[in-house]
C-alpha cells in the first residue's frame, strides 16, 4: 500500500506531498521523504556511478527502512517523485508503471497555464487523479 | 555501547584523567589538553624506561615501528560489565591532575588521589601530575615514594617536554604490567565472564561448559592485551587460537569478539594503509562478526542483557571503516540496519549512542538530511530524560540539525562577511538565500524542529536559545500558527526575555517585519546642489527649476547619475521611512527601533512604536550624521520582546521576492493590508561636511498672503543662517507659476549682507502684485454672492517660488588641497503663498457718447483767455488737447466716455481712481498735476456689495497719440505711411488700430485702495478693449473733414497758428472778449480742414438757426443778414490743409443762435466711402459739422 507520495522540485522544495494513511504519521512520512532527497541528490551528483542507467528515470529503491520502502523517480527536469510504500516486495516493473502514470498526471498538472512553475501544486484535479492512481496501484499489486 | 567506536578502539589503552584536589576546571582542561596530545606513544621512545624483568610474552613486538595508543577519558568512567570481554574497556591507568597553588598540602593531594584511584580497580598504573608547585612543596620530602609527580614551574615548552617524558614513563610501566598480566593469565586459571553468561550460581553443567570455554576466552583476552601492548602479530596469533577454540565450544560471542580483535590486529599491522583487498577482508570478517554476535543472542536472558549492542557497535564500526562516498550504498545499508536494530535496544543511552553515531556517519557521507533526522531522534531521546543536562544536550543536537532543515539561527549561520555586504547590492538575491527560500517549504518539519528547540531550551534554562527559536518560529511560520499559538510564542518570548539581562542581543529577529519604505529627498528648504567650480552661476541647470523632477529636455546623463545619490550633511538631521508590519494576532510593542549604521557616522534616534494585530505602519526614523563619508544602512536595530535584534532590509526584500514567486508562505506586508511598494531604491548615501543652512520665514507669519486681485504689497522675508558655516554667495531667482506677480525682489539687500555668518539674519523685501483670478473663480464667487468669502483658497502650485541658491566658502576648511570638489551649494525654495481674493470686480464696460454744444459766455471767455496765455508756445496738438477736457462751458461734440461698472463683492470698502499716464515726456510735467487733479483726486468710493461706475473720457487718451503720422494714417484709413500700397485693407487697419488701442489702454490705470494698506490696480485691459472694439473707428478716427467757426475779427491775431484738427472741436474765438452784438456786421469765418491725404472737393454750406430752430439764412422769416455765399460754396481743400471761408453775419435780433456747417463731398474716394460706411458708390457723402452756439446781445 502506498502511504505517501511526494513531488520534490528542482531546488529540493516540496511541490506536492500527500500521505494516504489514516494514522497521524504525516510528520514521519515527511521526514522520510525529506531524507530520501539525500539519496537522490547523491545519485544526481554522481551520475557516472549509475553509468548504464544514465537516462533511466526510475531510481529504484532509495532506502529500505524497517517498515517502509522508498522509491524514487527523477524526471528530466530534475523534479523528483518519491513514493513511500509499506509493501515490502514490489516488482520494479509495477513501480515503473506507477511512476509513469504519475508522471503523466504531473505533466498535465504543470501544463495548466495557471500553474506557476516552482510553486506548490494545489490543483484538486491532480490530487484526485493521484488518489485514483494510488488506489489502482494497490489493486494491481494485491490482485 | 560507546560513542566514537571504531575498529581500532580495541587497540587503545584507556586512561582515566581525573581532577584532583579542587583544581579549577579551566586549568584542568588546559592541562588535560596538554596531555591529550600524547595519545600515541611510539615503542621506540619508551625503550629507555622499559626494563625486561622476565622474558616478554610479546615476542613479535615491533619496537621500531609500533606504538601504544591511549584513550584519555576525562573525568573517568564507571567500570563496564564487559571489561573481561574487551580488555580495552578497562581503565588501565589513572592520571590525576592537580594544581599546587590551589592545594598547598601535597599530602592531602596524594591521599585524595589514592582515594580516587580506588574506584578504578582495574588500573595498573597511577600517577598524579601536580603542576606549578611552590618551592616549599618541591622541597617537601613527604611526597617521595608516592605517585605524585611534580612539574616544576617552567615555560610551556619545558612543561610539555616534561609531560611527554612522564607519559612515556607511564607507557613503559603499562607495557611491563601487561607482560606481567599475560604471563599470569597464561599460567593461571582465571575465569572470564560476561553478563551474557548466567549470573546465577553455576550449575555443574555450566561449570563444565565454562571450563571448556575458558581456554578460548583466555586466548582472546591475551590477544587483547597483545593488541594493547602494540604487538599485532602476537595478538593475531592468540586470536587465531581463540577463534579455533571458541568455534569448537560454540562460544559465539567470544568468537565474534576474537574476530573483532583479529580485524583490529590486521589494521594495526597494516598501519592504516587501506587497499581494496584489505577492505574486502575487513568487510568479510566484520560481516562474520556481526553474524556471530547475532547468533550469540540467547532468548533466556534477552530481557536483562543482549549482545545486540555489540552487534550494532560492530555494524557501526564497519560503517565507520567504510564511510566513503563511493561506498555510500553499503554504508547506508549498514546504518539503516543499525537504525532498525536500535529500536529494539533496551538501554536508552545505548540507543542514544547508536543514533548519535548514525547521524555522524550520515553527516560524514554527505547525507545531511538523514543526519538531521537521526540527530532529531537523539534529541528526542535526550528529551525523554527529564533533566536539565539532557535538555541542554538535546538543544545542542537540535541546533546542529537546523542547518539541514534551513532554520538555522543567523548568529550561527551567517559569517561576518555576509553581514558586512553593503545593502546597496541587495537588488539581486544571493544563491544561498534562494536555496534557503526553496527549502524553507518543508515547513512541517521545520516547525517541529524549532518547536523542539524551543521546548528543550526552555527545559535547559537557556533563555536566549528559547527566545531565538521562538523568534524564528514566529517570524517564518506565523501563517501556519493559530492565533492562540502565536500568543503562546509571544509569551514564550516574553518569558525568555525576563530571564535575560537587559540589553541582550540576539541574531534572529522576531517581529515586526521591517522594510525600507523610502529615503525622503531633502525638503526644498535644504536641498543640496552640486557646485560646478567652473561656472559662476553654478546653480543653473544643476537642479530642477520647475515642478517636474525629470524634464525630458534637460540633459539626461547628469540627472540620471544624481538620482542614485543622496547627500547628507554633518549635523543636520536626516530621515528614513521604514514600514513595519505585524501580521500576528497580538499587539507588538517595539520598545525602540533605530537605524543600524555600519559606517558608524550617524547617530540614530530610537523611536518606540506599538503595532496592533495585523497592522502595518510607516514610521520615520531619524538620525544625525556625525562624520563625512559614505553611509550604509543595512537595516534597523529593534528592541522588541525584551531583546535587541538587527533586522536587515535585505532579508525582508528576499522574503518578499520569495512571496511573489510563491516560495514563501505569505507576504507579511500584504497580509497586513499595506500598500504594495515598489522595490525601494537605495541610493548611495554620502555625508558631506557642514554646509550653511538658510532658514526663511515670512515676517508677519508664514501663512498665505491674502491679496485682493491686483493688489500690490510688500512682503518681508527674513533669512537666517542656521548652519555652522557662513553663506558666502547667494542668488535669488523665481520659479513656478505666476512668476510675473513678483514685481521686485530686493536681492541687493541679500547681497550686501554677505557673508552671512552663522546665526546672522537678513530681511529682504519682495513686492507682490496679485494676479487675476480665473473667470471661473470670479463667476463662482459672484454667483454665490457671499461677501468676503469669495476669495477661494487658490490651488496649490499656483503661487510662485523664490529660489535662493547659496553656498559657503568654496574650499572646505581643513581641506585645502587643489582639485578637491568644492563643497556643494544649497537651494532654498521659499514658496510665496499668495492667496488671491476676489477684489473689486468688473461688471461691464460701456461706451457712452455725449454731446455738449460749445457756447460762449463770460466764463468761457476767461477760460479761453487764460489758456491761450499759458500755452502760447505750445504747438497745435498740444493745445487741442485742452479741448478734450470735460468742461461744461467749453463743450464737446461727439465726446465719448468709457463707463466701467465695478462691483464690490467683498466686505471692505474700495476707493478707485483713474489715472492716465502721458507718454510724452514734455507733456508729463505740465500735465501731471492736472491729471492728478482731474482724474486722481475724485476717488470713487465703492461700498461693500455695491456697484459703481467710473467714467473714462476716451478723447483724453485718444489725443495724446494722435500725432501727425497717426492722424494721417488714421485719416487715410489705409496705412499709406510706411510705403504700403494704397489698396484698401480693412484687416490691416484693424490690426494696426488694435495695436494702437492696446497702447492707449495700457496707459490707463484704474487704481484702488482699500483700508490703510491694501492698494492695487484693476486689470481691465481686456474689458476696455472689448468695449472699444465695436466702435473703435468712431473713437479713434477723425472724420475726413473738420469744421470750425470763428469770428473773423480776431482772425488777424492768431488764426494762422490755429489748427483745430478735430471735427468735434468748434470754437469761436473772440479776440476782443466782447460778444456779438445785434445790428452789427459780424465777420465770421468757417474753417474746413481736410484730414485726409487727398484733395477733397466739397460743396460747403453754412446754416444758422435761431432759438426756435428756424433757418435764419433762407426763407421768408429770415432773421439774419448775410454776406457772401452760404450755400453751394465750392471748395477744394488740399490734403491736410485748412481752408477758410470768410463771411459775415448781421444779426437783427439778439438771442441764441446755432450755426452749423455741412458739406457734400464730390468724387469721394474709397477711403471716404469706407469711413462714411456708404453702401453704394454713387451715394453722396455728406459731412456735417457740429452745432455752434452764438449768443447775440442786444444793443445797449
CSV table of N, CA and C in Angstrom, one decimal, chain B residues 808-937:
chain,number,residue,atom,x,y,z
B,808,UNK,N,28.5,78.1,0.8
B,808,UNK,CA,29.5,78.5,1.8
B,808,UNK,C,30.8,78.8,1.1
B,809,UNK,N,31.9,78.8,1.8
B,809,UNK,CA,33.2,79.0,1.2
B,809,UNK,C,33.5,77.9,0.2
B,810,UNK,N,34.3,78.3,-0.9
B,810,UNK,CA,34.5,77.3,-1.9
B,810,UNK,C,35.3,76.1,-1.5
B,811,UNK,N,36.3,76.4,-0.6
B,811,UNK,CA,37.1,75.3,-0.2
B,811,UNK,C,36.7,74.9,1.2
B,812,UNK,N,36.7,73.6,1.4
B,812,UNK,CA,36.4,73.1,2.8
B,812,UNK,C,37.4,73.5,3.8
B,813,UNK,N,37.0,73.9,4.9
B,813,UNK,CA,38.0,74.3,5.9
B,813,UNK,C,38.8,73.0,6.2
B,814,UNK,N,40.1,73.1,6.3
B,814,UNK,CA,40.9,72.0,6.6
B,814,UNK,C,41.3,71.1,5.5
B,815,UNK,N,40.6,71.3,4.4
B,815,UNK,CA,40.9,70.5,3.2
B,815,UNK,C,41.2,71.5,2.1
B,816,UNK,N,42.4,71.9,2.0
B,816,UNK,CA,42.8,73.0,1.1
B,816,UNK,C,43.5,72.5,-0.1
B,817,UNK,N,43.5,71.2,-0.3
B,817,UNK,CA,44.3,70.7,-1.5
B,817,UNK,C,43.6,71.1,-2.8
B,818,UNK,N,44.4,71.2,-3.8
B,818,UNK,CA,43.9,71.6,-5.1
B,818,UNK,C,43.1,70.5,-5.7
B,819,UNK,N,42.2,70.9,-6.5
B,819,UNK,CA,41.4,70.0,-7.3
B,819,UNK,C,40.3,69.2,-6.5
B,820,UNK,N,40.2,69.6,-5.3
B,820,UNK,CA,39.1,69.0,-4.5
B,820,UNK,C,37.8,69.5,-4.9
B,821,UNK,N,36.8,68.7,-4.8
B,821,UNK,CA,35.5,69.1,-5.2
B,821,UNK,C,35.0,70.1,-4.2
B,822,UNK,N,34.5,71.2,-4.7
B,822,UNK,CA,34.1,72.2,-3.8
B,822,UNK,C,32.9,71.7,-3.0
B,823,UNK,N,32.7,72.3,-1.9
B,823,UNK,CA,31.5,71.9,-1.1
B,823,UNK,C,30.3,72.3,-1.9
B,824,UNK,N,29.3,71.4,-1.8
B,824,UNK,CA,28.1,71.7,-2.6
B,824,UNK,C,27.4,73.0,-2.1
B,825,UNK,N,26.6,73.6,-3.0
B,825,UNK,CA,25.8,74.7,-2.6
B,825,UNK,C,24.4,74.2,-2.2
B,826,UNK,N,23.6,75.1,-1.9
B,826,UNK,CA,22.2,74.7,-1.5
B,826,UNK,C,21.2,75.5,-2.2
B,827,UNK,N,20.0,75.0,-2.1
B,827,UNK,CA,18.9,75.8,-2.7
B,827,UNK,C,17.9,75.9,-1.7
B,828,UNK,N,17.4,77.1,-1.5
B,828,UNK,CA,16.3,77.3,-0.6
B,828,UNK,C,15.1,77.7,-1.4
B,829,UNK,N,14.0,77.0,-1.3
B,829,UNK,CA,12.8,77.4,-2.0
B,829,UNK,C,11.8,78.0,-1.0
B,830,UNK,N,11.5,79.2,-1.3
B,830,UNK,CA,10.5,79.9,-0.5
B,830,UNK,C,9.3,80.0,-1.3
B,831,UNK,N,8.3,79.2,-1.0
B,831,UNK,CA,7.0,79.4,-1.7
B,831,UNK,C,6.4,80.7,-1.2
B,832,UNK,N,6.0,81.5,-2.2
B,832,UNK,CA,5.3,82.7,-1.8
B,832,UNK,C,3.8,82.3,-1.9
B,833,UNK,N,3.3,82.0,-0.8
B,833,UNK,CA,1.9,81.5,-0.7
B,833,UNK,C,1.0,82.7,-0.8
B,834,UNK,N,0.6,82.9,-2.0
B,834,UNK,CA,-0.3,84.0,-2.2
B,834,UNK,C,-1.7,83.5,-2.4
B,835,UNK,N,-2.6,84.0,-1.6
B,835,UNK,CA,-4.0,83.7,-1.7
B,835,UNK,C,-4.7,84.9,-2.3
B,836,UNK,N,-5.1,84.7,-3.5
B,836,UNK,CA,-5.7,85.9,-4.1
B,836,UNK,C,-7.2,85.9,-3.9
B,837,UNK,N,-7.7,86.9,-3.3
B,837,UNK,CA,-9.1,87.1,-3.1
B,837,UNK,C,-9.7,87.9,-4.2
B,838,UNK,N,-10.9,87.6,-4.4
B,838,UNK,CA,-11.6,88.4,-5.4
B,838,UNK,C,-11.8,89.8,-4.9
B,839,UNK,N,-11.3,90.8,-5.6
B,839,UNK,CA,-11.4,92.1,-5.1
B,839,UNK,C,-12.5,92.8,-5.9
B,840,UNK,N,-12.3,94.1,-6.1
B,840,UNK,CA,-13.2,94.8,-6.9
B,840,UNK,C,-13.4,94.1,-8.2
B,841,UNK,N,-14.6,93.9,-8.6
B,841,UNK,CA,-14.8,93.1,-9.8
B,841,UNK,C,-15.5,94.0,-10.8
B,842,UNK,N,-15.1,93.7,-12.0
B,842,UNK,CA,-15.5,94.5,-13.1
B,842,UNK,C,-16.8,93.9,-13.6
B,843,UNK,N,-17.8,94.7,-13.8
B,843,UNK,CA,-19.0,94.1,-14.3
B,843,UNK,C,-19.2,94.3,-15.8
B,844,UNK,N,-19.1,95.5,-16.2
B,844,UNK,CA,-19.1,95.7,-17.7
B,844,UNK,C,-18.6,97.0,-18.0
B,845,UNK,N,-18.2,97.1,-19.3
B,845,UNK,CA,-17.7,98.4,-19.8
B,845,UNK,C,-18.7,98.8,-20.9
B,846,UNK,N,-18.9,100.1,-20.9
B,846,UNK,CA,-19.9,100.6,-21.9
B,846,UNK,C,-19.3,101.9,-22.5
B,847,UNK,N,-19.5,102.0,-23.8
B,847,UNK,CA,-19.1,103.2,-24.4
B,847,UNK,C,-20.2,104.2,-24.5
B,848,UNK,N,-20.0,105.4,-23.9
B,848,UNK,CA,-21.1,106.4,-23.9
B,848,UNK,C,-20.6,107.6,-24.8
B,849,UNK,N,-21.5,108.1,-25.5
B,849,UNK,CA,-21.2,109.3,-26.2
B,849,UNK,C,-22.0,110.5,-25.6
B,850,UNK,N,-21.5,111.6,-25.7
B,850,UNK,CA,-22.1,112.8,-25.1
B,850,UNK,C,-21.9,114.0,-26.0
B,851,UNK,N,-22.9,114.8,-26.1
B,851,UNK,CA,-22.7,115.9,-27.0
B,851,UNK,C,-23.0,117.2,-26.1
B,852,UNK,N,-22.0,118.0,-26.1
B,852,UNK,CA,-22.2,119.3,-25.3
B,852,UNK,C,-21.8,120.4,-26.3
B,853,UNK,N,-22.8,121.1,-26.8
B,853,UNK,CA,-22.5,122.1,-27.8
B,853,UNK,C,-21.7,123.2,-27.1
B,854,UNK,N,-20.8,123.8,-27.8
B,854,UNK,CA,-20.0,124.9,-27.3
B,854,UNK,C,-20.8,126.1,-27.3
B,855,UNK,N,-20.6,126.9,-26.3
B,855,UNK,CA,-21.3,128.2,-26.3
B,855,UNK,C,-20.5,129.2,-25.6
B,856,UNK,N,-20.8,130.4,-25.9
B,856,UNK,CA,-20.0,131.5,-25.5
B,856,UNK,C,-20.6,132.2,-24.3
B,857,UNK,N,-19.8,132.4,-23.3
B,857,UNK,CA,-20.3,133.2,-22.1
B,857,UNK,C,-19.1,133.8,-21.5
B,858,UNK,N,-19.3,134.5,-20.4
B,858,UNK,CA,-18.2,135.2,-19.7
B,858,UNK,C,-17.1,134.2,-19.3
B,859,UNK,N,-17.6,133.2,-18.6
B,859,UNK,CA,-16.7,132.2,-18.0
B,859,UNK,C,-15.8,131.6,-19.1
B,860,UNK,N,-16.5,131.3,-20.1
B,860,UNK,CA,-15.9,130.6,-21.2
B,860,UNK,C,-14.8,131.5,-21.8
B,861,UNK,N,-15.1,132.7,-21.9
B,861,UNK,CA,-14.1,133.6,-22.5
B,861,UNK,C,-12.8,133.6,-21.6
B,862,UNK,N,-13.1,133.7,-20.3
B,862,UNK,CA,-12.0,133.8,-19.4
B,862,UNK,C,-11.1,132.6,-19.5
B,863,UNK,N,-11.8,131.5,-19.6
B,863,UNK,CA,-11.0,130.2,-19.6
B,863,UNK,C,-10.2,130.2,-20.9
B,864,UNK,N,-10.8,130.5,-21.9
B,864,UNK,CA,-10.1,130.5,-23.2
B,864,UNK,C,-8.9,131.4,-23.1
B,865,UNK,N,-9.1,132.6,-22.5
B,865,UNK,CA,-8.1,133.5,-22.4
B,865,UNK,C,-6.9,133.0,-21.6
B,866,UNK,N,-7.2,132.5,-20.5
B,866,UNK,CA,-6.2,132.1,-19.6
B,866,UNK,C,-5.4,130.9,-20.3
B,867,UNK,N,-6.1,130.2,-21.0
B,867,UNK,CA,-5.4,129.0,-21.6
B,867,UNK,C,-4.5,129.5,-22.7
B,868,UNK,N,-5.0,130.4,-23.5
B,868,UNK,CA,-4.2,130.8,-24.6
B,868,UNK,C,-2.9,131.5,-24.1
B,869,UNK,N,-3.0,132.1,-23.0
B,869,UNK,CA,-1.8,132.6,-22.4
B,869,UNK,C,-0.8,131.6,-22.0
B,870,UNK,N,-1.3,130.6,-21.3
B,870,UNK,CA,-0.4,129.5,-20.8
B,870,UNK,C,0.2,128.7,-21.9
B,871,UNK,N,-0.4,128.6,-23.0
B,871,UNK,CA,0.0,127.7,-24.0
B,871,UNK,C,0.5,128.4,-25.3
B,872,UNK,N,0.9,129.6,-25.1
B,872,UNK,CA,1.3,130.3,-26.3
B,872,UNK,C,2.4,129.6,-27.1
B,873,UNK,N,3.3,129.0,-26.4
B,873,UNK,CA,4.4,128.5,-27.1
B,873,UNK,C,4.1,127.0,-27.5
B,874,UNK,N,3.1,126.5,-27.1
B,874,UNK,CA,2.9,125.1,-27.4
B,874,UNK,C,2.3,124.9,-28.8
B,875,UNK,N,2.6,123.8,-29.3
B,875,UNK,CA,2.1,123.5,-30.7
B,875,UNK,C,0.6,123.2,-30.7
B,876,UNK,N,0.1,123.0,-31.9
B,876,UNK,CA,-1.3,122.9,-32.0
B,876,UNK,C,-1.9,121.7,-31.4
B,877,UNK,N,-1.2,120.6,-31.5
B,877,UNK,CA,-1.8,119.4,-31.0
B,877,UNK,C,-1.9,119.5,-29.5
B,878,UNK,N,-0.8,120.1,-28.9
B,878,UNK,CA,-0.9,120.3,-27.5
B,878,UNK,C,-2.1,121.1,-27.1
B,879,UNK,N,-2.3,122.1,-27.8
B,879,UNK,CA,-3.4,123.0,-27.4
B,879,UNK,C,-4.7,122.3,-27.6
B,880,UNK,N,-4.8,121.5,-28.7
B,880,UNK,CA,-6.1,120.9,-28.9
B,880,UNK,C,-6.4,119.9,-27.8
B,881,UNK,N,-5.3,119.5,-27.2
B,881,UNK,CA,-5.5,118.5,-26.1
B,881,UNK,C,-6.5,119.2,-25.0
B,882,UNK,N,-6.3,120.4,-24.9
B,882,UNK,CA,-7.1,121.1,-23.9
B,882,UNK,C,-8.6,121.0,-24.2
B,883,UNK,N,-8.8,120.9,-25.4
B,883,UNK,CA,-10.2,120.9,-25.8
B,883,UNK,C,-10.9,119.6,-25.3
B,884,UNK,N,-10.1,118.7,-25.0
B,884,UNK,CA,-10.7,117.4,-24.6
B,884,UNK,C,-11.2,117.4,-23.2
B,885,UNK,N,-10.9,118.4,-22.5
B,885,UNK,CA,-11.4,118.4,-21.1
B,885,UNK,C,-12.9,118.4,-21.1
B,886,UNK,N,-13.4,117.8,-20.1
B,886,UNK,CA,-14.8,117.8,-20.0
B,886,UNK,C,-15.2,119.0,-19.2
B,887,UNK,N,-15.6,119.9,-19.9
B,887,UNK,CA,-15.9,121.2,-19.3
B,887,UNK,C,-17.2,121.6,-19.8
B,888,UNK,N,-18.1,121.8,-19.0
B,888,UNK,CA,-19.5,122.1,-19.5
B,888,UNK,C,-19.5,123.4,-20.2
B,889,UNK,N,-18.5,124.3,-19.9
B,889,UNK,CA,-18.5,125.6,-20.6
B,889,UNK,C,-17.9,125.6,-21.9
B,890,UNK,N,-17.1,124.6,-22.1
B,890,UNK,CA,-16.4,124.5,-23.3
B,890,UNK,C,-17.1,123.7,-24.4
B,891,UNK,N,-17.6,122.6,-23.9
B,891,UNK,CA,-18.4,121.8,-24.8
B,891,UNK,C,-17.6,120.9,-25.6
B,892,UNK,N,-18.2,119.9,-26.0
B,892,UNK,CA,-17.5,118.9,-26.9
B,892,UNK,C,-18.6,118.2,-27.7
B,893,UNK,N,-18.3,117.9,-28.8
B,893,UNK,CA,-19.3,117.3,-29.7
B,893,UNK,C,-18.8,115.8,-29.9
B,894,UNK,N,-19.8,114.9,-29.8
B,894,UNK,CA,-19.4,113.5,-30.0
B,894,UNK,C,-18.4,113.0,-29.0
B,895,UNK,N,-18.4,113.6,-27.9
B,895,UNK,CA,-17.5,113.1,-26.8
B,895,UNK,C,-17.8,111.7,-26.4
B,896,UNK,N,-16.8,110.9,-26.3
B,896,UNK,CA,-17.1,109.5,-25.9
B,896,UNK,C,-16.4,109.2,-24.6
B,897,UNK,N,-17.2,108.5,-23.8
B,897,UNK,CA,-16.7,108.1,-22.5
B,897,UNK,C,-16.8,106.5,-22.4
B,898,UNK,N,-15.8,106.0,-21.7
B,898,UNK,CA,-15.9,104.6,-21.4
B,898,UNK,C,-16.4,104.5,-19.9
B,899,UNK,N,-17.5,103.9,-19.8
B,899,UNK,CA,-18.1,103.8,-18.5
B,899,UNK,C,-17.8,102.4,-18.0
B,900,UNK,N,-17.1,102.3,-16.9
B,900,UNK,CA,-16.8,101.0,-16.3
B,900,UNK,C,-17.7,100.8,-15.1
B,901,UNK,N,-18.4,99.7,-15.1
B,901,UNK,CA,-19.2,99.4,-14.0
B,901,UNK,C,-18.4,98.4,-13.1
B,902,UNK,N,-18.2,98.8,-11.9
B,902,UNK,CA,-17.4,98.0,-11.0
B,902,UNK,C,-18.3,97.6,-9.8
B,903,UNK,N,-18.1,96.4,-9.4
B,903,UNK,CA,-18.9,96.0,-8.2
B,903,UNK,C,-17.9,95.5,-7.2
B,904,UNK,N,-18.4,95.6,-6.0
B,904,UNK,CA,-17.5,95.3,-4.8
B,904,UNK,C,-18.2,94.1,-4.1
B,905,UNK,N,-17.8,92.9,-4.4
B,905,UNK,CA,-18.4,91.8,-3.7
B,905,UNK,C,-17.8,91.5,-2.3
B,906,UNK,N,-16.7,92.2,-2.0
B,906,UNK,CA,-16.0,91.9,-0.8
B,906,UNK,C,-16.7,92.6,0.4
B,907,UNK,N,-16.1,92.5,1.5
B,907,UNK,CA,-16.7,93.1,2.7
B,907,UNK,C,-15.9,94.3,3.1
B,908,UNK,N,-15.1,94.8,2.3
B,908,UNK,CA,-14.4,96.0,2.6
B,908,UNK,C,-14.7,97.1,1.6
B,909,UNK,N,-14.4,98.3,1.9
B,909,UNK,CA,-14.7,99.4,1.0
B,909,UNK,C,-13.5,99.7,0.1
B,910,UNK,N,-13.8,99.9,-1.1
B,910,UNK,CA,-12.8,100.2,-2.1
B,910,UNK,C,-12.9,101.7,-2.5
B,911,UNK,N,-11.8,102.3,-2.8
B,911,UNK,CA,-11.9,103.6,-3.4
B,911,UNK,C,-11.1,103.4,-4.7
B,912,UNK,N,-11.7,103.9,-5.8
B,912,UNK,CA,-11.0,103.7,-7.0
B,912,UNK,C,-10.6,105.1,-7.6
B,913,UNK,N,-9.6,105.2,-8.4
B,913,UNK,CA,-9.3,106.4,-9.1
B,913,UNK,C,-8.7,106.0,-10.4
B,914,UNK,N,-9.0,106.9,-11.4
B,914,UNK,CA,-8.5,106.6,-12.7
B,914,UNK,C,-7.3,107.5,-13.0
B,915,UNK,N,-6.3,107.0,-13.5
B,915,UNK,CA,-5.2,107.9,-13.9
B,915,UNK,C,-4.7,107.5,-15.3
B,916,UNK,N,-4.2,108.5,-16.0
B,916,UNK,CA,-3.7,108.2,-17.3
B,916,UNK,C,-2.3,108.6,-17.3
B,917,UNK,N,-1.5,107.8,-17.8
B,917,UNK,CA,-0.1,108.1,-18.0
B,917,UNK,C,0.1,108.8,-19.3
B,918,UNK,N,0.8,109.8,-19.3
B,918,UNK,CA,1.1,110.5,-20.6
B,918,UNK,C,2.4,110.1,-21.0
B,919,UNK,N,2.4,109.7,-22.3
B,919,UNK,CA,3.7,109.1,-22.7
B,919,UNK,C,4.7,110.2,-23.0
B,920,UNK,N,4.2,111.3,-23.6
B,920,UNK,CA,5.2,112.3,-24.0
B,920,UNK,C,5.8,113.0,-22.8
B,921,UNK,N,7.1,112.9,-22.7
B,921,UNK,CA,7.8,113.4,-21.5
B,921,UNK,C,7.6,114.9,-21.4
B,922,UNK,N,7.5,115.6,-22.4
B,922,UNK,CA,7.3,117.1,-22.3
B,922,UNK,C,6.0,117.4,-21.6
B,923,UNK,N,5.0,116.6,-22.1
B,923,UNK,CA,3.7,116.8,-21.5
B,923,UNK,C,3.6,116.5,-20.0
B,924,UNK,N,4.4,115.6,-19.7
B,924,UNK,CA,4.2,115.0,-18.4
B,924,UNK,C,4.3,116.1,-17.3
B,925,UNK,N,5.3,116.9,-17.5
B,925,UNK,CA,5.5,117.9,-16.4
B,925,UNK,C,4.3,118.8,-16.3
B,926,UNK,N,3.9,119.3,-17.4
B,926,UNK,CA,2.8,120.3,-17.4
B,926,UNK,C,1.5,119.6,-17.1
B,927,UNK,N,1.4,118.4,-17.4
B,927,UNK,CA,0.0,117.8,-17.3
B,927,UNK,C,-0.2,116.9,-16.1
B,928,UNK,N,1.0,116.5,-15.5
B,928,UNK,CA,0.8,115.5,-14.5
B,928,UNK,C,0.0,116.0,-13.3
B,929,UNK,N,0.2,117.3,-13.0
B,929,UNK,CA,-0.6,117.8,-11.8
B,929,UNK,C,-2.0,117.9,-12.2
B,930,UNK,N,-2.2,118.2,-13.4
B,930,UNK,CA,-3.6,118.3,-13.7
B,930,UNK,C,-4.3,116.9,-13.8
B,931,UNK,N,-3.5,116.0,-14.3
B,931,UNK,CA,-4.1,114.6,-14.4
B,931,UNK,C,-4.5,114.2,-13.0
B,932,UNK,N,-3.6,114.5,-12.1
B,932,UNK,CA,-3.9,114.1,-10.8
B,932,UNK,C,-5.2,114.9,-10.3
B,933,UNK,N,-5.1,116.1,-10.6
B,933,UNK,CA,-6.2,116.9,-10.1
B,933,UNK,C,-7.6,116.4,-10.7
B,934,UNK,N,-7.5,116.1,-11.9
B,934,UNK,CA,-8.8,115.8,-12.5
B,934,UNK,C,-9.2,114.3,-12.4
B,935,UNK,N,-8.2,113.4,-12.5
B,935,UNK,CA,-8.6,112.0,-12.5
B,935,UNK,C,-8.2,111.3,-11.3
B,936,UNK,N,-7.3,111.9,-10.6
B,936,UNK,CA,-6.8,111.2,-9.4
B,936,UNK,C,-7.6,111.6,-8.2
B,937,UNK,N,-7.9,112.8,-8.0
B,937,UNK,CA,-8.5,113.2,-6.8
B,937,UNK,C,-9.9,112.7,-6.6
